[in-house]
Amino acid sequence: METSSPTSPASLVARLTAATNAHDIEAIVACFSPSYENVTPAHPERGFVGRDQVRKNWEQILAFIHDLTTEVVRQVSDGDTIWTEWEHRGTRRDGTKHLMRGVIIFGVAGGLAAWARFYLEPVQENAGTVDEAVRRQVIPGQGAKA
């Protein structure tokens, strides 16, 4: 992982990963620009602007998943943009497993996340085969067992 410059996109991802795994809310929030813009294309209503919402989100996550760990599985930088594939694991307060996987594309300015396109989602266990998933997407009213 190329992190030679403290303002490089790879350095930002390394800092964010370390802060998350340390459960250091101040260090997590410090990775984001005050005017950070998060766009969630698959769930447009979840988009937001600002570091305050980052703090609110992470305070909830860390309060409810006491043993959260994150891993950047793959990443590639292109100028001030970095494409990252993440895995989040842990245990919720009720003892159930927490597992999320997906991609976050960050735009980086001055070593901070200025924007992101967020595609990280909970993993669905036992969600059916690819054929069942395609049918649910293209045939109205089609159930998982069709």
Tab-separated table of C-alpha atoms in Angstrom:
chain	number	residue	atom	x	y	z
A	1	MET	CA	0.000	0.000	0.000
A	2	GLU	CA	1.579	3.302	-1.131
A	3	THR	CA	1.409	5.728	1.795
A	4	SER	CA	4.610	7.769	1.334
A	5	SER	CA	2.847	11.143	1.227
A	6	PRO	CA	0.725	12.002	4.287
A	7	THR	CA	-1.810	13.636	1.958
A	8	SER	CA	-2.049	10.764	-0.535
A	9	PRO	CA	-5.305	8.859	-0.961
A	10	ALA	CA	-3.583	5.655	0.191
A	11	SER	CA	-2.375	7.406	3.352
A	12	LEU	CA	-5.940	8.540	4.090
A	13	VAL	CA	-7.243	4.971	3.736
A	14	ALA	CA	-4.461	3.645	5.985
A	15	ARG	CA	-5.282	6.267	8.670
A	16	LEU	CA	-9.008	5.582	8.427
A	17	THR	CA	-8.496	1.821	8.708
A	18	ALA	CA	-6.179	2.201	11.722
A	19	ALA	CA	-8.531	4.656	13.449
A	20	THR	CA	-11.535	2.401	12.877
A	21	ASN	CA	-9.751	-0.677	14.174
A	22	ALA	CA	-8.600	1.324	17.223
A	23	HIS	CA	-12.209	2.512	17.762
A	24	ASP	CA	-10.809	6.065	17.944
A	25	ILE	CA	-13.765	8.294	17.061
A	26	GLU	CA	-11.666	11.487	17.022
A	27	ALA	CA	-9.152	9.952	14.617
A	28	ILE	CA	-11.956	8.620	12.405
A	29	VAL	CA	-13.661	12.018	12.182
A	30	ALA	CA	-10.292	13.702	11.545
A	31	CYS	CA	-10.035	11.733	8.273
A	32	PHE	CA	-12.970	13.667	6.778
A	33	SER	CA	-13.244	17.210	5.447
A	34	PRO	CA	-15.727	19.446	7.316
A	35	SER	CA	-17.655	19.673	4.021
A	36	TYR	CA	-17.396	15.948	3.240
A	37	GLU	CA	-20.144	14.738	0.885
A	38	ASN	CA	-21.342	11.124	1.049
A	39	VAL	CA	-23.396	9.822	-1.870
A	40	THR	CA	-25.018	6.389	-1.594
A	41	PRO	CA	-26.216	5.616	-5.145
A	42	ALA	CA	-28.172	2.468	-4.227
A	43	HIS	CA	-29.939	4.343	-1.397
A	44	PRO	CA	-30.076	8.027	-2.445
A	45	GLU	CA	-31.942	9.132	0.677
A	46	ARG	CA	-28.958	8.076	2.815
A	47	GLY	CA	-26.622	10.683	1.334
A	48	PHE	CA	-25.375	13.476	3.592
A	49	VAL	CA	-22.948	16.358	3.850
A	50	GLY	CA	-20.649	17.162	6.748
A	51	ARG	CA	-18.322	15.751	9.324
A	52	ASP	CA	-20.991	15.908	12.064
A	53	GLN	CA	-22.944	13.073	10.420
A	54	VAL	CA	-19.731	11.044	10.108
A	55	ARG	CA	-19.279	11.395	13.880
A	56	LYS	CA	-22.909	10.485	14.581
A	57	ASN	CA	-22.708	7.396	12.346
A	58	TRP	CA	-19.468	6.133	13.870
A	59	GLU	CA	-20.560	6.789	17.456
A	60	GLN	CA	-23.554	4.509	16.840
A	61	ILE	CA	-21.531	1.859	15.024
A	62	LEU	CA	-18.847	1.665	17.703
A	63	ALA	CA	-21.422	1.675	20.519
A	64	PHE	CA	-23.319	-1.271	19.082
A	65	ILE	CA	-20.463	-3.354	17.589
A	66	HIS	CA	-17.932	-3.542	20.417
A	67	ASP	CA	-15.393	-5.678	18.537
A	68	LEU	CA	-15.613	-4.122	15.060
A	69	THR	CA	-12.649	-4.706	12.773
A	70	THR	CA	-12.166	-3.455	9.251
A	71	GLU	CA	-9.981	-4.577	6.399
A	72	VAL	CA	-9.315	-2.978	3.050
A	73	VAL	CA	-9.308	-6.004	0.772
A	74	ARG	CA	-8.219	-4.152	-2.381
A	75	GLN	CA	-7.544	-0.596	-3.413
A	76	VAL	CA	-6.368	1.402	-6.398
A	77	SER	CA	-5.589	5.098	-6.658
A	78	ASP	CA	-6.061	7.366	-9.645
A	79	GLY	CA	-4.870	10.873	-8.895
A	80	ASP	CA	-6.896	12.221	-5.971
A	81	THR	CA	-9.423	9.350	-6.132
A	82	ILE	CA	-9.062	5.962	-4.454
A	83	TRP	CA	-11.284	2.926	-5.046
A	84	THR	CA	-11.406	0.707	-1.960
A	85	GLU	CA	-13.033	-2.635	-1.194
A	86	TRP	CA	-13.859	-3.068	2.502
A	87	GLU	CA	-14.917	-5.777	4.916
A	88	HIS	CA	-16.333	-4.907	8.343
A	89	ARG	CA	-16.726	-7.694	10.930
A	90	GLY	CA	-17.895	-7.822	14.492
A	91	THR	CA	-20.569	-8.804	16.965
A	92	ARG	CA	-23.629	-6.719	17.758
A	93	ARG	CA	-24.771	-6.146	21.350
A	94	ASP	CA	-27.401	-8.883	20.963
A	95	GLY	CA	-24.703	-11.414	20.012
A	96	THR	CA	-25.549	-11.565	16.299
A	97	LYS	CA	-22.858	-11.383	13.662
A	98	HIS	CA	-22.155	-8.096	11.887
A	99	LEU	CA	-20.646	-8.475	8.409
A	100	MET	CA	-20.548	-5.817	5.717
A	101	ARG	CA	-18.673	-5.826	2.420
A	102	GLY	CA	-18.461	-3.437	-0.453
A	103	VAL	CA	-16.772	-0.573	-2.198
A	104	ILE	CA	-16.168	3.014	-1.182
A	105	ILE	CA	-14.721	5.433	-3.722
A	106	PHE	CA	-13.113	8.422	-1.993
A	107	GLY	CA	-12.142	11.776	-3.416
A	108	VAL	CA	-9.234	13.130	-1.391
A	109	ALA	CA	-8.170	16.754	-0.922
A	110	GLY	CA	-5.402	17.806	1.433
A	111	GLY	CA	-5.195	14.310	2.895
A	112	LEU	CA	-8.880	14.286	3.890
A	113	ALA	CA	-11.905	12.526	2.429
A	114	ALA	CA	-13.710	15.293	0.524
A	115	TRP	CA	-16.400	13.030	-0.926
A	116	ALA	CA	-17.336	9.386	-1.272
A	117	ARG	CA	-19.568	7.136	-3.326
A	118	PHE	CA	-20.602	4.527	-0.791
A	119	TYR	CA	-21.528	0.943	-1.748
A	120	LEU	CA	-20.880	-0.896	1.536
A	121	GLU	CA	-23.798	-3.215	2.403
A	122	PRO	CA	-24.666	-5.908	4.952
A	123	VAL	CA	-23.875	-9.398	3.677
A	124	GLN	CA	-27.053	-11.397	3.118
A	125	GLU	CA	-26.620	-15.002	4.203
A	126	ASN	CA	-28.989	-17.545	2.622
A	127	ALA	CA	-30.387	-14.960	0.189
A	128	GLY	CA	-30.891	-17.451	-2.633
A	129	THR	CA	-29.128	-18.315	-5.850
A	130	VAL	CA	-28.188	-15.963	-8.643
A	131	ASP	CA	-31.170	-17.222	-10.664
A	132	GLU	CA	-33.550	-16.385	-7.801
A	133	ALA	CA	-31.994	-12.949	-7.382
A	134	VAL	CA	-32.340	-12.143	-11.083
A	135	ARG	CA	-35.980	-13.257	-11.065
A	136	ARG	CA	-36.693	-11.008	-8.055
A	137	GLN	CA	-35.210	-8.069	-9.972
A	138	VAL	CA	-37.021	-8.548	-13.278
A	139	ILE	CA	-40.337	-10.290	-12.552
A	140	PRO	CA	-42.801	-8.286	-10.417
A	141	GLY	CA	-44.069	-10.227	-7.409
A	142	GLN	CA	-41.598	-13.072	-7.966
A	143	GLY	CA	-40.531	-14.636	-4.646
A	144	ALA	CA	-37.186	-16.161	-3.751
A	145	LYS	CA	-38.396	-19.749	-4.234
A	146	ALA	CA	-39.923	-19.380	-7.719
